[in-house]
Tab-separated table of C-alpha atoms in Angstrom:
chain	number	residue	atom	x	y	z
A	1	ILE	CA	-21.010	34.907	-24.750
A	2	ASN	CA	-22.599	36.177	-21.574
A	3	GLU	CA	-23.636	32.927	-19.918
A	4	LEU	CA	-23.015	29.207	-20.389
A	5	ASP	CA	-25.660	26.690	-19.336
A	6	ILE	CA	-24.268	23.361	-18.157
A	7	VAL	CA	-26.573	20.424	-17.384
A	8	THR	CA	-25.340	17.816	-14.918
A	9	ASP	CA	-26.718	15.059	-12.714
A	10	ALA	CA	-24.349	16.099	-9.914
A	11	ALA	CA	-25.991	17.444	-6.766
A	12	LEU	CA	-25.881	21.204	-6.258
A	13	ASP	CA	-24.177	20.816	-2.882
A	14	MET	CA	-21.347	18.913	-4.532
A	15	ILE	CA	-21.077	21.537	-7.295
A	16	GLU	CA	-20.918	24.305	-4.707
A	17	ASP	CA	-18.285	22.416	-2.749
A	18	LYS	CA	-16.093	21.971	-5.840
A	19	PHE	CA	-16.421	25.585	-6.963
A	20	SER	CA	-15.641	26.901	-3.488
A	21	ALA	CA	-12.126	25.526	-3.968
A	22	VAL	CA	-11.656	27.459	-7.216
A	23	GLU	CA	-10.152	30.889	-6.690
A	24	ASP	CA	-12.034	34.002	-7.809
A	25	PHE	CA	-15.267	32.274	-8.882
A	26	GLU	CA	-18.153	34.315	-7.493
A	27	LEU	CA	-21.451	32.711	-6.466
A	28	LEU	CA	-24.230	34.925	-7.844
A	29	GLU	CA	-27.424	32.997	-7.122
A	30	LYS	CA	-28.730	29.600	-6.115
A	31	ASN	CA	-32.160	27.983	-6.201
A	32	GLU	CA	-33.558	24.445	-6.070
A	33	ALA	CA	-32.252	23.458	-9.506
A	34	ASP	CA	-29.630	26.007	-10.564
A	35	ILE	CA	-26.498	27.633	-9.292
A	36	LEU	CA	-24.913	30.582	-11.072
A	37	TYR	CA	-21.235	31.565	-10.931
A	38	ARG	CA	-19.165	34.304	-12.497
A	39	SER	CA	-15.598	33.548	-13.553
A	40	PRO	CA	-12.679	35.968	-13.068
A	41	PHE	CA	-13.059	36.814	-16.773
A	42	GLY	CA	-16.691	37.869	-16.348
A	43	LEU	CA	-18.244	34.823	-18.019
A	44	LYS	CA	-21.217	33.378	-16.157
A	45	PHE	CA	-21.739	29.638	-15.682
A	46	ARG	CA	-25.222	28.380	-14.838
A	47	MET	CA	-25.030	24.836	-13.507
A	48	HIS	CA	-28.355	23.018	-13.763
A	49	SER	CA	-28.741	19.870	-11.699
A	50	CYS	CA	-31.327	17.261	-12.648
A	51	ASP	CA	-32.117	13.575	-12.378
A	52	SER	CA	-30.186	11.556	-14.965
A	53	ARG	CA	-33.505	10.509	-16.550
A	54	LYS	CA	-34.228	14.176	-17.294
A	55	MET	CA	-30.830	14.944	-18.814
A	56	ILE	CA	-31.828	14.710	-22.480
A	57	GLN	CA	-34.886	16.907	-21.971
A	58	GLN	CA	-32.932	19.533	-20.042
A	59	VAL	CA	-30.103	19.590	-22.589
A	60	PHE	CA	-32.705	20.017	-25.331
A	61	ARG	CA	-34.502	22.809	-23.470
A	62	ARG	CA	-31.329	24.753	-22.818
A	63	GLY	CA	-29.999	24.265	-26.327
A	64	CYS	CA	-32.816	26.091	-28.095
A	65	SER	CA	-34.657	29.378	-27.860
A	66	LEU	CA	-37.729	29.675	-25.646
A	67	GLU	CA	-39.819	30.350	-28.746
A	68	PHE	CA	-38.561	27.180	-30.448
A	69	GLU	CA	-39.090	25.050	-27.344
A	70	THR	CA	-42.620	26.374	-26.806
A	71	ILE	CA	-43.763	25.682	-30.362
A	72	PHE	CA	-42.032	22.294	-30.455
A	73	THR	CA	-43.670	21.046	-27.252
A	74	GLN	CA	-47.063	22.375	-28.377
A	75	GLN	CA	-46.860	20.626	-31.740
A	76	PHE	CA	-45.288	17.383	-30.484
A	77	PRO	CA	-46.667	16.788	-26.969
A	78	SER	CA	-46.300	13.004	-27.240
A	79	VAL	CA	-42.495	13.030	-27.341
A	80	ASP	CA	-41.238	10.886	-24.453
A	81	PHE	CA	-37.953	12.536	-23.526
A	82	GLU	CA	-37.057	9.892	-20.945
A	83	ALA	CA	-37.122	7.248	-23.686
A	84	CYS	CA	-34.586	9.217	-25.747
A	85	GLU	CA	-30.887	8.427	-25.572
A	86	ASN	CA	-29.851	11.574	-27.451
A	87	ASP	CA	-31.424	14.577	-29.138
A	88	GLU	CA	-31.633	12.768	-32.481
A	89	ASP	CA	-34.165	10.430	-30.860
A	90	ILE	CA	-36.286	13.456	-29.933
A	91	PHE	CA	-36.744	14.405	-33.570
A	92	LYS	CA	-37.303	10.794	-34.633
A	93	GLN	CA	-40.182	10.560	-32.155
A	94	ALA	CA	-41.587	13.811	-33.533
A	95	GLY	CA	-41.324	12.487	-37.092
A	96	LEU	CA	-39.028	15.340	-38.098
A	97	HIS	CA	-35.742	15.593	-39.882
A	98	PHE	CA	-32.997	16.282	-37.349
A	99	ILE	CA	-32.607	19.991	-36.565
A	100	PRO	CA	-29.034	20.828	-35.487
A	101	PRO	CA	-28.715	22.811	-32.236
A	102	CYS	CA	-27.466	25.903	-34.070
A	103	GLN	CA	-30.796	26.135	-35.927
A	104	ARG	CA	-33.095	25.726	-32.939
A	105	GLU	CA	-33.941	29.401	-32.766
A	106	MET	CA	-36.716	30.250	-35.217
A	107	ILE	CA	-40.151	28.694	-35.613
A	108	ALA	CA	-39.744	28.571	-39.390
A	109	VAL	CA	-37.122	25.849	-39.129
A	110	ILE	CA	-39.726	23.481	-37.639
A	111	GLU	CA	-41.921	23.943	-40.707
A	112	SER	CA	-38.912	23.337	-42.959
A	113	ALA	CA	-38.104	20.149	-41.054
A	114	LYS	CA	-41.716	18.971	-41.432
A	115	ALA	CA	-41.428	19.430	-45.181
A	116	GLY	CA	-38.040	17.721	-45.286
A	117	ALA	CA	-36.611	20.936	-46.700
A	118	LEU	CA	-33.766	21.679	-44.297
A	119	PRO	CA	-30.815	22.760	-46.451
A	120	PRO	CA	-27.333	21.335	-45.849
A	121	LEU	CA	-25.385	23.421	-43.346
A	122	ILE	CA	-22.697	25.654	-44.793
A	123	ASN	CA	-19.276	24.602	-43.493
A	124	VAL	CA	-15.848	26.208	-43.242
A	125	THR	CA	-14.669	23.949	-46.063
A	126	ASP	CA	-17.242	25.648	-48.307
A	127	ILE	CA	-15.331	28.954	-48.101
A	128	LYS	CA	-13.220	29.068	-51.257
A	129	GLY	CA	-11.753	32.555	-51.064
A	130	ILE	CA	-10.851	35.300	-48.623
A	131	ILE	CA	-12.880	38.434	-49.317
A	132	HIS	CA	-12.122	41.584	-47.280
A	133	SER	CA	-8.541	41.635	-46.053
A	134	HIS	CA	-6.067	44.358	-45.125
A	135	SER	CA	-2.329	44.360	-45.765
A	136	ASN	CA	0.495	46.490	-44.411
A	137	TRP	CA	-0.267	48.993	-47.148
A	138	SER	CA	-2.898	50.268	-44.690
A	139	ASP	CA	-3.475	48.927	-41.160
A	140	GLY	CA	-2.783	45.237	-41.733
A	141	GLY	CA	0.205	43.492	-40.240
A	142	SER	CA	1.511	41.501	-43.212
A	143	THR	CA	2.629	42.032	-46.783
A	144	ILE	CA	0.275	41.194	-49.627
A	145	GLU	CA	2.629	38.410	-50.689
A	146	ASP	CA	2.596	36.863	-47.212
A	147	MET	CA	-1.189	37.140	-47.084
A	148	ALA	CA	-1.437	35.395	-50.460
A	149	LYS	CA	1.008	32.617	-49.567
A	150	ASN	CA	-0.839	31.906	-46.334
A	151	ALA	CA	-4.188	31.875	-48.114
A	152	MET	CA	-2.774	29.393	-50.629
A	153	ALA	CA	-1.382	27.227	-47.834
A	154	LYS	CA	-4.831	27.097	-46.246
A	155	GLY	CA	-6.351	25.876	-49.508
A	156	PHE	CA	-8.120	29.050	-50.619
A	157	GLU	CA	-8.336	29.824	-54.332
A	158	TYR	CA	-8.192	33.614	-54.183
A	159	LEU	CA	-7.623	36.618	-51.940
A	160	VAL	CA	-9.328	40.013	-52.080
A	161	ILE	CA	-7.046	42.803	-50.856
A	162	SER	CA	-9.297	45.605	-49.636
A	163	ASP	CA	-7.108	48.067	-47.797
A	164	HIS	CA	-8.597	51.158	-46.201
A	165	SER	CA	-9.416	54.158	-48.364
A	166	LYS	CA	-7.987	57.655	-48.168
A	167	THR	CA	-10.535	59.034	-45.666
A	168	ALA	CA	-9.395	56.491	-43.063
A	169	VAL	CA	-6.236	58.433	-42.226
A	170	TYR	CA	-6.093	56.721	-38.823
A	171	ALA	CA	-5.703	53.398	-40.676
A	172	GLN	CA	-3.153	54.653	-43.217
A	173	GLY	CA	-5.803	54.723	-45.929
A	174	LEU	CA	-4.503	54.753	-49.490
A	175	PRO	CA	-4.223	57.982	-51.492
A	176	VAL	CA	-4.821	57.636	-55.220
A	177	GLU	CA	-1.147	57.338	-56.169
A	178	LYS	CA	-0.715	54.476	-53.686
A	179	ILE	CA	-3.677	52.662	-55.224
A	180	TYR	CA	-2.093	52.651	-58.668
A	181	GLU	CA	1.203	51.533	-57.153
A	182	GLN	CA	-0.531	48.705	-55.306
A	183	HIS	CA	-2.345	47.573	-58.447
A	184	LEU	CA	0.936	47.261	-60.348
A	185	TYR	CA	2.376	45.275	-57.458
A	186	ILE	CA	-0.636	42.930	-57.404
A	187	ASP	CA	-0.257	42.380	-61.158
A	188	GLU	CA	3.353	41.319	-60.564
A	189	LEU	CA	2.391	39.012	-57.707
A	190	ASN	CA	-0.356	37.367	-59.739
A	191	THR	CA	2.221	36.179	-62.268
A	192	LYS	CA	4.038	34.447	-59.392
A	193	VAL	CA	1.098	32.891	-57.544
A	194	ALA	CA	-1.060	31.704	-60.474
A	195	PRO	CA	-3.423	29.857	-60.669
A	196	PHE	CA	-4.189	31.456	-57.293
A	197	LYS	CA	-5.393	35.029	-57.803
A	198	ILE	CA	-5.225	38.270	-55.841
A	199	PHE	CA	-8.096	40.668	-56.544
A	200	LYS	CA	-7.800	44.453	-56.371
A	201	SER	CA	-10.308	45.962	-53.990
A	202	ILE	CA	-10.711	48.758	-51.471
A	203	GLU	CA	-12.787	49.251	-48.342
A	204	SER	CA	-14.126	52.616	-49.396
A	205	ASP	CA	-15.474	54.889	-46.691
A	206	ILE	CA	-19.111	55.924	-46.980
A	207	LEU	CA	-19.048	59.677	-46.447
A	208	ASN	CA	-21.689	61.728	-44.626
A	209	ASP	CA	-23.773	62.193	-47.774
A	210	GLY	CA	-23.479	58.522	-48.761
A	211	SER	CA	-20.922	59.044	-51.501
A	212	LEU	CA	-17.742	56.975	-51.669
A	213	ASP	CA	-14.422	58.664	-51.091
A	214	TYR	CA	-12.910	58.260	-54.572
A	215	PRO	CA	-14.093	59.550	-57.957
A	216	THR	CA	-15.525	57.081	-60.456
A	217	GLY	CA	-12.301	57.083	-62.441
A	218	VAL	CA	-10.522	55.537	-59.470
A	219	LEU	CA	-13.376	53.251	-58.397
A	220	SER	CA	-13.477	51.783	-61.902
A	221	THR	CA	-9.929	50.426	-61.502
A	222	PHE	CA	-10.924	47.960	-58.772
A	223	ASP	CA	-12.203	44.440	-59.358
A	224	LEU	CA	-14.732	45.071	-56.586
A	225	VAL	CA	-15.499	47.702	-53.951
A	226	ILE	CA	-16.532	47.123	-50.331
A	227	ALA	CA	-18.381	50.179	-48.998
A	228	SER	CA	-18.395	50.703	-45.226
A	229	VAL	CA	-19.136	53.385	-42.647
A	230	HIS	CA	-16.199	54.114	-40.327
A	231	SER	CA	-16.732	57.704	-39.168
A	232	ASN	CA	-19.451	59.839	-37.549
A	233	LEU	CA	-21.167	56.752	-36.186
A	234	LYS	CA	-23.459	58.615	-33.780
A	235	MET	CA	-26.362	58.954	-36.197
A	236	ASN	CA	-30.119	58.796	-35.958
A	237	ILE	CA	-31.860	56.360	-38.263
A	238	ASP	CA	-32.651	58.996	-40.910
A	239	LYS	CA	-29.011	60.010	-41.255
A	240	ALA	CA	-27.793	56.415	-41.235
A	241	MET	CA	-30.314	55.382	-43.869
A	242	LEU	CA	-29.435	58.331	-46.114
A	243	ARG	CA	-25.764	57.364	-46.066
A	244	LEU	CA	-26.346	53.667	-46.601
A	245	MET	CA	-29.011	53.977	-49.282
A	246	ASN	CA	-26.912	56.398	-51.336
A	247	ALA	CA	-23.911	54.094	-51.055
A	248	ILE	CA	-25.961	51.073	-52.100
A	249	GLU	CA	-27.243	52.947	-55.141
A	250	ASN	CA	-23.687	53.760	-56.232
A	251	PRO	CA	-23.028	51.370	-59.145
A	252	TYR	CA	-19.456	50.775	-57.950
A	253	THR	CA	-20.536	49.382	-54.578
A	254	THR	CA	-20.156	45.619	-54.876
A	255	ILE	CA	-20.456	44.689	-51.195
A	256	LEU	CA	-21.990	46.562	-48.261
A	257	GLY	CA	-19.532	46.077	-45.394
A	258	HIS	CA	-20.471	45.562	-41.716
A	259	MET	CA	-23.929	47.077	-42.082
A	260	THR	CA	-24.459	48.593	-38.624
A	261	GLY	CA	-20.884	49.305	-37.519
A	262	ARG	CA	-21.414	47.499	-34.234
A	263	LEU	CA	-18.609	46.169	-32.045
A	264	LEU	CA	-19.962	43.422	-29.836
A	265	LEU	CA	-19.796	44.101	-26.092
A	266	SER	CA	-18.348	47.568	-26.649
A	267	ARG	CA	-20.335	49.589	-29.207
A	268	LYS	CA	-23.920	49.400	-30.383
A	269	GLY	CA	-24.463	49.793	-34.074
A	270	TYR	CA	-26.148	52.852	-35.511
A	271	PRO	CA	-29.901	52.352	-36.049
A	272	VAL	CA	-30.974	51.063	-39.465
A	273	ASP	CA	-34.075	49.751	-41.187
A	274	HIS	CA	-32.758	46.322	-42.131
A	275	GLU	CA	-35.593	45.474	-44.500
A	276	ARG	CA	-35.211	48.707	-46.472
A	277	ILE	CA	-31.484	48.137	-46.777
A	278	ILE	CA	-31.985	44.553	-47.892
A	279	ASP	CA	-34.622	45.640	-50.420
A	280	ALA	CA	-32.206	48.250	-51.777
A	281	CYS	CA	-29.398	45.701	-52.036
A	282	ALA	CA	-31.722	43.375	-53.937
A	283	ALA	CA	-32.711	46.149	-56.344
A	284	ASN	CA	-29.109	47.272	-56.903
A	285	HIS	CA	-27.411	43.857	-56.982
A	286	VAL	CA	-25.300	44.645	-53.921
A	287	VAL	CA	-23.917	41.824	-51.793
A	288	ILE	CA	-24.367	42.074	-48.010
A	289	GLU	CA	-21.340	41.198	-45.941
A	290	LEU	CA	-21.569	38.942	-42.943
A	291	ASN	CA	-18.456	40.305	-41.281
A	292	ALA	CA	-17.001	37.274	-39.520
A	293	SER	CA	-14.742	39.159	-37.140
A	294	PRO	CA	-15.832	37.932	-33.690
A	295	SER	CA	-16.078	41.544	-32.553
A	296	ARG	CA	-18.579	42.365	-35.318
A	297	LEU	CA	-20.662	39.453	-36.726
A	298	ASP	CA	-22.517	42.088	-38.716
A	299	ILE	CA	-25.130	41.704	-40.405
A	300	ASP	CA	-26.952	40.210	-37.420
A	301	TRP	CA	-27.997	36.667	-38.346
A	302	ARG	CA	-31.636	37.347	-37.427
A	303	HIS	CA	-31.990	39.448	-40.582
A	304	LEU	CA	-30.471	36.903	-42.939
A	305	ASP	CA	-33.742	35.074	-43.513
A	306	TYR	CA	-35.251	38.216	-45.049
A	307	ALA	CA	-32.142	38.726	-47.187
A	308	LEU	CA	-32.384	35.156	-48.428
A	309	GLU	CA	-36.096	35.593	-49.098
A	310	LYS	CA	-35.206	38.614	-51.261
A	311	GLU	CA	-32.454	36.587	-53.001
A	312	VAL	CA	-29.693	38.910	-51.825
A	313	LEU	CA	-26.259	37.328	-51.968
A	314	ILE	CA	-24.353	37.171	-48.663
A	315	SER	CA	-20.573	37.143	-48.277
A	316	ILE	CA	-18.907	35.650	-45.196
A	317	ASP	CA	-15.760	37.771	-44.900
A	318	PRO	CA	-13.104	37.675	-42.150
A	319	ASP	CA	-12.046	41.346	-42.330
A	320	ALA	CA	-8.565	39.915	-41.822
A	321	HIS	CA	-5.666	42.157	-40.847
A	322	SER	CA	-3.185	39.262	-40.810
A	323	PRO	CA	-3.081	35.669	-42.097
A	324	GLU	CA	-4.265	34.511	-38.667
A	325	GLY	CA	-7.415	36.527	-39.275
A	326	PHE	CA	-8.416	34.194	-42.111
A	327	ASP	CA	-9.515	31.701	-39.468
A	328	ASP	CA	-12.268	34.079	-38.371
A	329	VAL	CA	-14.399	32.794	-41.245
A	330	LYS	CA	-15.373	29.975	-38.868
A	331	TYR	CA	-17.306	32.440	-36.702
A	332	GLY	CA	-19.181	33.743	-39.712
A	333	VAL	CA	-20.000	30.193	-40.759
A	334	LEU	CA	-21.341	29.323	-37.305
A	335	ILE	CA	-23.573	32.394	-37.327
A	336	ALA	CA	-24.700	31.718	-40.906
A	337	GLN	CA	-25.715	28.184	-39.949
A	338	LYS	CA	-28.267	29.602	-37.517
A	339	ALA	CA	-30.023	31.333	-40.414
A	340	MET	CA	-29.816	28.337	-42.795
A	341	LEU	CA	-27.509	30.128	-45.227
A	342	THR	CA	-26.321	27.720	-47.914
A	343	LYS	CA	-23.031	27.790	-49.778
A	344	GLU	CA	-24.932	28.616	-52.974
A	345	ARG	CA	-26.058	31.931	-51.460
A	346	ASN	CA	-22.625	32.865	-50.101
A	347	LEU	CA	-20.254	34.758	-52.391
A	348	SER	CA	-17.062	33.605	-50.666
A	349	SER	CA	-18.112	30.014	-51.379
A	350	TYR	CA	-17.770	30.661	-55.105
A	351	ASN	CA	-14.723	29.022	-56.623
A	352	LEU	CA	-12.265	31.205	-58.515
A	353	GLY	CA	-13.964	30.796	-61.874
A	354	GLU	CA	-17.408	31.491	-60.444
A	355	PHE	CA	-16.136	34.506	-58.521
A	356	GLU	CA	-14.447	36.015	-61.584
A	357	ALA	CA	-17.580	35.440	-63.657
A	358	TYR	CA	-19.766	37.055	-60.997
A	359	LEU	CA	-17.625	40.196	-60.914
A	360	GLN	CA	-17.483	40.455	-64.702
A	361	ASN	CA	-21.236	39.935	-65.085
A	362	ARG	CA	-22.008	42.526	-62.433
A	363	LYS	CA	-19.828	45.117	-64.145
A	364	ARG	CA	-21.634	44.451	-67.416
A	365	LEU	CA	-24.985	44.709	-65.658
A	366	LYS	CA	-24.002	48.042	-64.115
A	367	ASN	CA	-22.341	49.257	-67.319
A	368	ILE	CA	-19.176	50.187	-65.437
């Protein structure tokens, strides 16, 4: 978050007087209707003052994208905002199904609302399993058993342990002998935690040529494989696409992890052709991860509509390195809501039986 917009009917002079008493808040700009402050933590607050009769309209305007607002006001010029008590009244006047604030970004959602075709929002309660998690076998902070017990306590039906692979030496990635040892340990744990289930996975590094960093004999021992780029991130688009496309075409790649490698507010992702990647995932039956870590949120939600159009399955995954990290799924859900992702198109919303069946069917399809 870079800036918060706050709408109030308080006078700007009163706002300025109150903020002047707050230590370390910096006044950045002021005009006839707005006053902008920066907090000691760097977050900006834009205070917009308006007549109380204009409150609903101003809240609506500042709660949607400029593109959405422009098209909405062009198509529904007769909406009387001053007669509205809340934003639901705005859509009633327009003759539309209610569009939640999180979806007031794209023009397409207006057409869906006209047709009465807005899908139900995916919710945190729709997440049935934790896919993509790291234990203390690599760079996680908890044992697999503790991760499983916490997942069970939170009501999840399964846990995918996907520790780092051998190339990720910095993250204590697993050599082959450790993988086999871990698999035996997971088998033992599964007898204790049933009907809950722990799945054997790995976050396999995508190497410079796009290959994964284990031979097929090792990859075949996993229930699923998450393929991700972690090294040599300073690539041009040709190099990035070569690596990603080759990884997607590997039959053992089940999920493409954090597609661009971005870290929000600290590192831009490497350049990619999102549509080509999505097309390749559709052709190769590869799931695209929506990495729910608040520092990633990768794939960017603005590309999800094309993925859904191409019937590519998405997976909201927390990339958890501790049980506390499971809660990050909420950020992925909030982002997914913006793109109208439904639980039916999200892999981590599959219940245990559906998830097991999906993995088995995909292995048969890929003949692996």
